[in-house]
Amino acid sequence: MPASIRVLLVATALAGVLSPTPARAQASPYIPLDDPRLPLLEHLIARGEVEDPSPMVRPFRRSDAVRVLAAADTSASTPDAGLIRRLRREFDDPPGNSWRLEGRAGAQAYTHGRRDLLHPAGARRIRPFAELGGSAVFANVVLATRPMAEPGLLDDPDWGGRTDLKFTGRVADAYISAQFKYGSLFYGQMDRNWGPVGLPGIPLSNYGYEHQGLAVEIGNQDIRLSAFATDLRDEIDSLGRTVHRYYFVHRLHARPSGRLTLGLWEGVVLAGADRNFETRYRNPLSISYLANTIGLGDRGNVILGADIHWRALRRATFQAQLAIDDFSYQNRSGPNRAPDRWGLTLAAFGPLGSTLAWRAFYTQASSLAFRTFNPFENFTDHGVGLGRNFADMDQLTVSLSMPLAARWLVSPDLTVLRQGEGAIDAPYPEVGTGELAQTPQIFIGVVEKTFRLGLGIRGRQGPLDLAADAGLHHITNWQHVPGQTADRFEGRVQVTLGLSREGTLR
């Protein structure tokens, strides 16, 4: 039976199990991670004025945003109360079956084409930009699509599409989602991020470009199981064979109290010339490391992780994400030992004064993180990270956020980045040569240091959308050359004008 038919049958069967009779909830589109109003909502979450509807997992639905906004205290006449009411009104879905269309056009300008300002690469340009988004809701089913004309992709070294054309584009969102009281089914593509807000999550992120796949969520606010399966791009090995690659990631969320949320997750990359996406690797209730890596002995690159979200000290919140890549409990010494590979993030945020919020995070990835002996099992797709795109680094960032006129969010930040020479797509040290044992746990070679003073602004005013981020960077050991320094201005801005319409469907 073709795989597409099997997927359809499984989805249909699960929909029948999950669907209440009659249906108790209406489907709702997801809020894209680049929606210019989302930072204002994240600001309210950081201040503790609004509950996080999905801790350390983005995106969430418009209805989830409305639910937490409706539960917030708007009785007092404060700036936050006005912002809460406005966002609730703008994210609210029309009742019943509905449709929404939005078209935007404008320009992108950037000092380099890569979207990560701390790792500059690519050309400096001004390019046109346009998008057309549409969604339709039919009871418990939502359909959404958002194609983009984005020539700026040609200047991004992390873009995995065609670069031999003068014009290119992508589809940022394209999905069908069936949503029920205790679960949802999703097929298609959209940006996802599993980790603290403000940087790419370790197991899954929106650093690269969207992946198409099948996702399922089952549970409620207290316990929830999430899973996402996707094909990665085929590659060619040294014998000229086509290597098939797949990625499966799943996460168990538990909330033992109103202030504490825990998450356990696992991701696995499978690769092989004759490999299929075997069913046993797509079981969201199985533990692949136990069942397959040290159980049946079938190899795949497995990353294990844990998340903590703790709202403490009045309205301050602390978060942590820890990941161990392909953990080995044997052969802990000797010339062929496999060094530990890890990633971690410690984050905190809270209110400051009557209108501001603060955020701080420290993140680190070891020198060999996200890659392994078999390069086809690296946590990459077309050379770009599935979660993080840079290993052998650490970063400390402190930022403030302040809303202006309940429309814009201004965010100054201070950042220190240390980047070693260990690249996520570099060859893994050879076994048996002693090179592996001599590789440092973190910071290979000359460490480049970046000190950034930055400012971001995002928001929407009438038809105008603005997303801008810029900073002054002082860099020592520039390009990993000892003693070489550079002072650079790095930034990117996107400005668009748009029109939107919505209505009901009979």
XYZ file of C-alpha atoms in Angstrom:
506
model
C 0.000 0.000 0.000
C 1.476 3.421 -0.945
C 2.737 5.477 1.984
C 0.415 8.381 1.144
C -2.628 6.121 1.376
C -1.420 4.680 4.692
C -1.012 8.181 6.089
C -4.512 9.112 4.932
C -6.034 6.006 6.501
C -4.225 6.553 9.808
C -5.250 10.209 9.870
C -8.859 9.324 9.126
C -8.893 6.645 11.825
C -7.380 8.943 14.422
C -9.804 11.713 13.496
C -12.675 9.350 14.149
C -11.255 8.428 17.558
C -10.463 11.979 18.606
C -13.607 13.639 17.329
C -16.260 14.246 19.956
C -19.887 13.717 19.084
C -20.943 16.340 18.427
C -17.742 18.375 17.888
C -17.149 20.714 20.803
C -14.550 23.070 19.381
C -14.046 25.055 16.228
C -10.742 24.816 14.388
C -8.456 27.841 14.393
C -5.427 28.802 12.236
C -1.969 28.970 13.795
C -0.332 32.354 14.409
C 2.783 32.451 12.170
C 6.031 33.052 14.009
C 6.688 36.110 11.847
C 3.336 37.768 12.647
C 4.343 41.322 13.697
C 1.790 41.292 16.547
C 3.158 38.130 18.136
C 6.083 39.920 19.887
C 3.522 42.084 21.719
C 1.790 38.951 22.977
C 5.154 37.441 23.962
C 5.848 40.677 25.869
C 2.644 40.225 27.870
C 3.589 36.605 28.561
C 7.047 37.709 29.720
C 5.483 40.243 32.096
C 3.241 37.554 33.573
C 0.094 39.419 32.557
C -0.961 36.594 30.220
C -0.487 32.849 30.674
C 1.724 31.087 28.161
C -0.710 28.879 26.188
C 2.040 26.480 25.064
C 5.280 26.767 27.104
C 8.403 26.281 24.983
C 6.410 25.152 21.946
C 5.532 27.523 19.118
C 3.362 28.239 17.201
C 0.002 28.144 18.919
C -3.448 28.784 17.467
C -5.332 32.050 17.330
C -7.965 30.517 19.609
C -5.252 29.662 22.175
C -4.135 33.297 22.173
C -7.716 34.496 22.624
C -8.259 32.052 25.485
C -5.320 33.327 27.558
C -6.022 36.957 26.673
C -9.642 36.553 27.760
C -8.485 35.091 31.092
C -6.125 38.017 31.790
C -7.114 40.793 34.172
C -8.269 43.820 32.157
C -10.280 45.455 34.920
C -7.612 48.053 35.684
C -7.063 50.971 33.349
C -3.416 50.219 32.526
C -1.393 50.157 29.292
C -1.299 46.360 29.488
C -5.077 46.161 29.798
C -5.564 48.172 26.619
C -3.033 46.041 24.749
C -4.682 42.843 25.986
C -8.092 43.965 24.762
C -6.757 44.987 21.368
C -4.860 41.747 20.753
C -7.858 39.705 21.863
C -10.026 41.552 19.365
C -7.530 41.171 16.492
C -6.818 37.459 17.046
C -10.448 36.486 17.570
C -11.801 34.188 14.843
C -15.179 34.894 13.231
C -17.892 32.533 14.520
C -18.810 29.488 12.458
C -17.306 28.613 9.102
C -15.156 31.490 7.915
C -12.506 32.646 5.466
C -9.676 35.174 5.582
C -7.469 36.668 2.842
C -4.499 38.992 3.257
C -2.108 40.383 0.673
C 1.088 42.298 1.463
C 3.831 43.889 -0.628
C 6.940 45.855 0.210
C 10.690 45.417 0.496
C 13.454 43.740 2.447
C 16.819 45.375 3.103
C 19.779 43.735 4.814
C 23.495 44.145 5.372
C 23.944 40.450 4.583
C 21.607 37.775 3.272
C 21.735 35.332 6.203
C 18.862 35.799 8.648
C 21.180 35.351 11.659
C 22.806 38.751 12.250
C 25.473 37.271 14.548
C 26.881 35.034 11.781
C 27.025 37.348 8.745
C 27.213 35.823 5.271
C 25.768 36.657 1.878
C 25.306 39.826 -0.136
C 24.063 43.257 0.991
C 20.903 44.200 -0.929
C 17.438 45.728 -1.088
C 14.887 43.338 -2.605
C 11.132 43.418 -3.249
C 8.836 41.174 -1.241
C 5.201 40.100 -1.507
C 2.943 37.483 0.046
C -0.653 36.324 -0.204
C -2.180 34.486 2.730
C -5.489 32.709 2.932
C -7.313 30.450 5.366
C -10.685 28.760 5.624
C -12.355 27.112 8.606
C -14.941 24.364 8.237
C -16.086 23.316 11.720
C -13.150 21.273 13.060
C -10.945 21.602 9.977
C -8.767 24.550 8.960
C -6.911 25.041 5.679
C -4.191 27.686 5.328
C -1.661 28.732 2.724
C 0.788 31.633 2.418
C 2.964 31.766 -0.710
C 5.716 34.393 -0.853
C 7.637 36.090 -3.626
C 10.995 36.556 -1.895
C 14.027 37.226 -4.135
C 16.071 37.869 -0.980
C 16.352 34.090 -0.597
C 18.988 34.168 -3.341
C 21.333 36.042 -0.988
C 20.908 33.667 1.954
C 23.620 30.959 2.082
C 21.244 28.841 4.201
C 18.571 28.795 1.483
C 18.384 25.255 0.111
C 16.386 26.029 -3.017
C 17.343 27.158 -6.500
C 19.859 29.971 -6.850
C 20.198 29.983 -10.648
C 17.172 32.248 -11.131
C 16.693 35.993 -10.795
C 13.405 35.485 -8.981
C 12.421 32.918 -6.394
C 9.911 32.325 -3.642
C 8.613 29.847 -1.101
C 5.439 28.809 0.659
C 5.744 29.731 4.330
C 2.479 28.074 5.393
C 0.503 25.362 3.643
C -1.422 22.957 5.837
C -4.643 21.207 6.685
C -5.363 20.700 10.376
C -8.176 18.736 12.015
C -8.647 19.952 15.594
C -10.660 18.367 18.379
C -11.088 18.734 22.120
C -8.275 16.369 23.094
C -6.041 16.430 20.069
C -5.234 17.588 16.570
C -3.860 16.247 13.302
C -1.700 18.344 10.994
C -0.343 17.791 7.509
C 1.680 20.386 5.668
C 4.309 22.959 6.540
C 4.814 25.952 8.800
C 7.575 27.371 10.983
C 7.991 25.632 14.358
C 10.210 26.299 17.350
C 10.587 24.005 20.376
C 12.524 25.922 23.008
C 12.702 29.274 24.823
C 11.420 32.288 22.903
C 14.172 34.397 21.380
C 16.508 31.810 19.890
C 16.282 28.571 17.877
C 15.163 25.534 19.853
C 17.501 22.550 19.974
C 15.209 19.751 18.669
C 13.256 21.835 16.145
C 13.368 25.459 15.082
C 12.476 27.999 12.436
C 16.122 28.893 11.763
C 16.064 27.043 8.465
C 13.117 26.966 6.145
C 9.868 25.134 6.768
C 9.631 21.334 6.570
C 6.591 19.508 5.307
C 5.380 16.632 7.415
C 2.738 14.964 9.532
C 2.157 16.106 13.135
C -0.138 14.921 15.894
C -1.017 16.308 19.322
C -3.053 14.445 21.923
C -3.899 15.651 25.431
C -4.826 18.817 27.276
C -3.077 21.604 29.192
C -1.888 19.213 31.920
C -0.467 16.417 29.776
C 0.156 16.476 26.058
C 1.982 14.285 23.565
C 3.326 15.964 20.414
C 5.061 14.361 17.433
C 6.328 15.529 14.051
C 7.663 13.368 11.196
C 9.263 14.727 8.035
C 11.390 13.634 5.087
C 14.766 15.334 4.738
C 16.481 15.937 1.433
C 18.177 12.999 -0.225
C 21.961 13.151 -0.554
C 24.543 11.288 -2.652
C 27.235 9.140 -1.033
C 30.778 8.458 -2.274
C 29.546 5.495 -4.345
C 26.998 7.617 -6.167
C 24.037 6.096 -4.330
C 21.026 8.149 -3.270
C 20.836 8.315 0.527
C 17.317 8.735 1.917
C 17.033 10.767 5.121
C 14.200 11.204 7.646
C 13.571 13.024 10.921
C 11.157 12.185 13.731
C 10.796 14.230 16.920
C 8.318 13.749 19.758
C 7.724 15.446 23.108
C 5.791 14.649 26.279
C 4.539 17.731 28.125
C 3.385 17.507 31.752
C 2.175 20.238 34.114
C 2.364 18.939 37.715
C 1.302 22.348 39.024
C 0.095 25.680 37.747
C 3.616 27.091 37.971
C 5.708 24.170 36.737
C 5.762 22.568 33.282
C 8.116 19.736 32.312
C 8.918 18.315 28.908
C 10.806 15.221 27.751
C 11.642 14.908 24.082
C 13.630 12.874 21.592
C 14.668 13.369 17.988
C 16.163 10.824 15.586
C 17.700 11.181 12.111
C 17.639 8.066 9.920
C 19.696 7.718 6.753
C 20.635 5.019 4.274
C 20.817 4.186 0.596
C 18.043 1.595 0.912
C 16.364 3.031 3.968
C 12.663 3.592 4.489
C 10.971 5.592 7.236
C 10.272 2.484 9.320
C 7.117 2.584 11.429
C 8.944 1.741 14.655
C 10.831 5.023 14.410
C 7.574 6.978 14.155
C 5.933 5.674 17.321
C 5.351 8.729 19.561
C 4.996 6.516 22.674
C 8.228 4.603 22.095
C 11.746 5.679 23.120
C 13.937 5.187 20.088
C 17.191 5.317 22.061
C 16.007 2.442 24.259
C 14.050 0.414 21.696
C 16.336 0.823 18.700
C 19.774 2.247 19.564
C 20.587 0.077 22.600
C 17.716 -2.355 22.044
C 17.593 -3.810 18.557
C 20.919 -2.199 17.748
C 19.802 -0.432 14.560
C 21.741 2.816 14.267
C 20.326 6.281 13.926
C 21.479 9.573 15.403
C 19.358 10.145 18.505
C 19.196 13.317 20.561
C 17.575 13.223 24.008
C 16.334 16.297 25.810
C 14.408 17.806 28.687
C 12.634 21.159 29.164
C 11.704 23.003 32.351
C 9.348 25.996 32.540
C 8.952 27.332 36.091
C 7.034 30.454 37.001
C 8.541 31.526 40.335
C 9.460 34.562 42.389
C 6.155 36.359 41.906
C 5.945 36.828 38.127
C 9.487 35.881 37.087
C 9.803 32.729 34.961
C 12.799 30.435 34.537
C 13.320 28.021 31.656
C 15.919 25.396 30.820
C 16.488 23.126 27.833
C 19.136 20.394 27.915
C 20.035 17.989 25.120
C 22.466 15.060 24.880
C 23.340 13.971 21.348
C 23.667 10.189 20.857
C 24.644 9.501 24.475
C 27.235 6.729 24.967
C 27.577 5.114 28.391
C 30.413 2.766 27.288
C 33.928 3.453 25.973
C 34.241 6.581 28.081
C 38.031 6.663 27.693
C 40.713 5.777 25.173
C 41.664 7.053 21.681
C 38.359 6.011 20.143
C 36.089 7.400 22.844
C 33.049 9.281 21.613
C 33.118 12.687 23.322
C 29.897 13.936 24.822
C 27.875 16.199 22.555
C 25.381 18.513 24.156
C 23.364 21.677 23.877
C 21.786 23.686 26.672
C 19.883 26.887 27.279
C 19.081 28.691 30.518
C 16.527 31.498 30.206
C 14.575 33.846 32.442
C 12.091 36.680 31.976
C 9.750 38.884 33.950
C 8.204 42.353 34.390
C 10.149 45.559 34.914
C 8.240 48.566 36.175
C 4.725 49.214 34.917
C 5.247 48.569 31.193
C 8.612 46.928 30.471
C 9.702 43.296 30.417
C 13.176 41.806 30.644
C 14.650 38.643 29.167
C 17.991 36.939 29.629
C 19.399 33.698 28.325
C 22.649 31.786 28.189
C 23.045 29.046 25.597
C 25.865 26.673 24.715
C 26.556 23.910 22.192
C 29.589 21.630 22.389
C 32.196 21.428 19.659
C 30.790 18.286 17.962
C 27.113 18.836 18.722
C 24.521 17.924 16.066
C 26.931 15.831 13.947
C 28.204 12.264 14.122
C 30.431 9.610 12.496
C 27.975 9.190 9.631
C 27.548 12.663 8.064
C 24.174 11.662 6.625
C 22.873 11.330 10.201
C 23.779 14.902 11.171
C 20.913 17.022 12.526
C 20.866 19.041 9.330
C 18.868 19.317 6.152
C 20.779 20.437 3.075
C 23.570 21.512 5.441
C 21.328 23.688 7.626
C 20.469 22.778 11.208
C 17.087 21.250 12.017
C 17.202 23.105 15.340
C 20.434 24.976 15.978
C 22.606 25.877 13.023
C 25.805 26.606 14.959
C 27.767 24.399 17.337
C 31.008 25.037 19.260
C 29.651 28.248 20.755
C 28.079 29.977 23.694
C 25.993 33.136 23.885
C 24.730 35.443 26.600
C 21.928 37.887 25.762
C 20.045 40.375 27.937
C 17.163 42.367 26.452
C 14.287 44.666 27.362
C 10.944 45.081 25.621
C 8.639 48.081 25.692
C 5.331 48.568 23.838
C 4.656 51.885 22.135
C 1.085 53.045 21.474
C -0.061 49.424 21.892
C 1.119 48.853 18.312
C 4.904 48.533 18.349
C 7.379 46.629 20.465
C 10.843 48.124 20.905
C 13.546 45.728 22.141
C 17.128 46.827 22.918
C 19.603 44.034 23.662
C 23.189 43.310 24.717
C 24.835 40.109 23.451
C 28.187 38.384 23.836
C 28.865 35.472 21.469
C 31.886 33.170 21.493
C 32.181 31.040 18.359
C 34.785 28.308 17.860
C 35.811 26.786 14.541
C 33.680 23.659 14.935
C 31.028 23.951 12.195
C 27.817 21.908 12.138
C 28.619 20.609 8.639
C 32.363 19.974 9.195
C 33.672 16.399 8.865
C 33.576 14.409 12.103
C 37.052 13.539 13.521
C 38.344 10.228 12.227
C 38.183 7.202 14.507
C 41.446 5.416 15.319
C 43.741 8.370 14.603
C 43.617 9.945 18.062
C 41.985 13.028 16.552
C 38.685 12.268 18.269
C 40.189 12.087 21.758
C 42.150 15.305 21.164
C 39.099 17.287 20.085
C 38.147 19.741 22.856
C 34.660 19.473 24.337
C 34.055 23.099 23.332
C 35.908 25.802 21.387
C 38.004 24.314 18.599
C 40.782 26.537 17.259
C 40.681 30.321 17.480
C 37.551 31.636 19.191
C 35.810 34.586 17.544
C 34.064 36.930 20.006
C 31.192 39.248 19.082
C 29.919 42.047 21.334
C 26.591 43.418 20.116
C 24.497 46.410 21.081
C 21.230 45.972 19.220
C 17.725 47.304 18.785
C 14.637 45.657 17.326
C 11.193 47.001 16.499
C 8.146 45.071 15.317
C 4.494 45.838 14.938
C 1.503 46.758 12.810
C -0.223 50.088 12.362
C -3.170 50.007 9.975
C -1.894 48.584 6.662
C 1.785 48.986 7.664
C 3.855 46.050 8.962
C 7.413 46.628 10.165
C 10.047 44.150 11.363
C 13.522 45.595 11.922
C 16.583 44.403 13.802
C 19.968 46.138 13.801
C 23.074 46.372 15.933
C 26.647 47.568 16.321
C 29.036 44.611 16.496
C 32.573 44.691 17.862
C 34.343 41.478 16.875
C 37.698 40.183 18.088
C 39.592 37.399 16.320
C 37.415 38.287 13.331
C 37.015 35.304 10.977
C 39.071 33.260 13.502
C 42.272 35.185 12.776
C 44.165 35.902 16.025
C 44.326 39.615 16.850
C 42.140 40.724 13.938
C 39.246 43.007 14.942
C 36.233 44.442 13.130
C 33.511 46.950 13.935
C 30.408 46.382 11.856
C 26.828 47.534 11.565
C 24.522 44.591 10.858
C 20.810 44.792 10.308
C 17.775 43.795 8.320
C 14.361 45.342 7.858
C 11.127 44.297 6.182
C 8.410 46.857 5.450
C 5.107 45.928 3.824
C 1.686 47.392 3.173
C -1.319 45.120 3.086
C -5.032 44.620 2.778
C -7.142 41.932 4.427
C -10.684 40.698 4.160
C -12.660 38.064 6.045
C -16.149 36.689 6.018
C -18.368 33.727 6.738
C -18.988 30.587 4.705
C -22.443 29.117 4.408
